[in-house]
RNA sequence: GGGGAUGUAGCUCAGUUGGUUAGAGUACUGCCCUGUCACGGCAGGAGUCGCGAGUUCGAGUCUCGUCAUCCCCGCCA
């Protein structure tokens, strides 16, 4: 219990001001450290603002001094005393409050702490322990800082959207399941036995319905759920800043959103980014970086060399070229630093993405060098050097495959890997780019049909609309992604607002009229009542904070994240439920899964 | 589903070729110390070497299986 008398008058981190000297104040916080000199005793007290040193002298108050001697890490205290200016030789330059200290005459231990599993000023703690004791992890300044910045970023975005006339509208968590896209989280319905709700993968359809309803400008800080395997930058549940507007063009929304992003960085990081953010077509991104979210903090642009090497005597390349495949080259400045062993490692690295191999050459004295150059005529070698722009000490890394995806994935990741290795992915740099003109469809080999690149409600580009029937693969869309340092921060599109066009797209995606009616009937219906032209986008808030904070793990910006197996090791979630609960829900556990 | 890394004291880690009683730092407990701030000094307690088999006279160490955490592929915007 805390009383008025024990309540803090000042935060620890605020006791750094000259005018406080001589003042009597009350401190609340946790014991960070103690230094017991027999008589004179010091306690470092921590709250979320910082640390202040308390001094206990038996001559001031022997009772308080005795209590201080018994204080241990993470005990919660209230202490009262007078602020003193430290003498010059006693100043601690390592902490912001180092010029001051508080001479305490009264202290109360509000709550003792068990010996904590880790010290709060420790930096290297296994994540397992941190997650198990997440409530203690928050006491570490690093974690507090992450949560603080997440709050500030969200706050700036909310302010910006509010000031620009957006309404925050909540959409349901219990939704209709649609098998497209990611795997749904399902919730059994008690009131409709045998039926299920699905948790939202995103509020996509609802925000479109809000536009039909004339809300005009909508946003939501929306929790989304996808039942897929986790990664360093992926959680089962995550948060989107979800936005939709009516009567707007692609340029309108891009321009507004980059203003928001600029404001977020300016207000919270004092970073000014140059507007407008550059734009790059999807095609250019794929050609130069083999990926639709290029990291533009460094160069190393990829070059297609299929036409050059198909004439060589190197059978691997020749046969790939003849079978309609592609060979691409990654020119690596200072690539001579790569040893034979490095090359072997890189070959293994691209193997992860399906590459059967990786050829390499080095530029020495203006000539190409490696165990395979003999298969390349002088003319071809010259052309390779010219085409790739290779200079002295460059390495040329080649990947060729019949499957284009293998070439793209291998080289895109190789480029990032080497960028990392050579220290080119500078955490202090912020290289934004809008990727625009995405294709509307991609061909699905297994299913022998087209899939939406974005989602089925994305509008085709006006000028490509006549290609819909002739050559759907060539149709570009009004879709756009905002990319920062190789991370996709968010993306969106102008939506289809015409039910006929929407039907046509469903047909191309092999979704029958009947299916479309069952799954999205209400949307088609809504579109037929004077739906305004509209569009929007969604930012991945977690990834945004993660990148701005210079972190490589999404769990560090989420208060209570799940482990890679989707479990919460603090609360032991998921867990079994009682037979009664299952019966009420009309759910039976399959025999072989029970009692696991 | 697959590949890789890790698992030893509360925490962070070391542990040689398989060898006798498994160590360090820190934290913790007790004592000493009036200007420390990673305080210092002395003493002490603390281990299912993730778990289970196996090989061996003998396993922290070798083999197989299994579990957990992390990274990646598949999956997923």
XYZ file of C-alpha atoms (C1' of nucleotides) in Angstrom, chain B residues 4-7 9 12-13 16 19-20 27-28 37 40 47 49 54 58 60-62 66 68 72 76-77:
26
model
C 21.524 -25.439 -39.131
C 23.062 -23.468 -34.141
C 22.556 -23.698 -28.880
C 21.301 -26.282 -24.078
C 25.132 -23.095 -10.694
C 26.516 -15.252 -18.641
C 29.923 -18.864 -19.879
C 41.662 -30.633 -23.123
C 39.469 -40.657 -16.343
C 39.056 -40.021 -10.181
C 24.087 -12.820 -8.428
C 22.891 -14.893 -3.422
C 29.006 4.341 -8.352
C 36.586 -3.184 -1.992
C 24.612 -28.503 -10.236
C 25.785 -31.184 -17.084
C 23.033 -47.002 -25.705
C 34.307 -45.372 -16.556
C 29.393 -33.171 -19.169
C 32.628 -35.264 -23.249
C 31.103 -40.623 -27.990
C 13.650 -36.813 -27.823
C 13.091 -26.536 -25.637
C 16.846 -20.232 -42.362
C 3.349 -16.278 -45.282
C 2.943 -9.837 -47.843
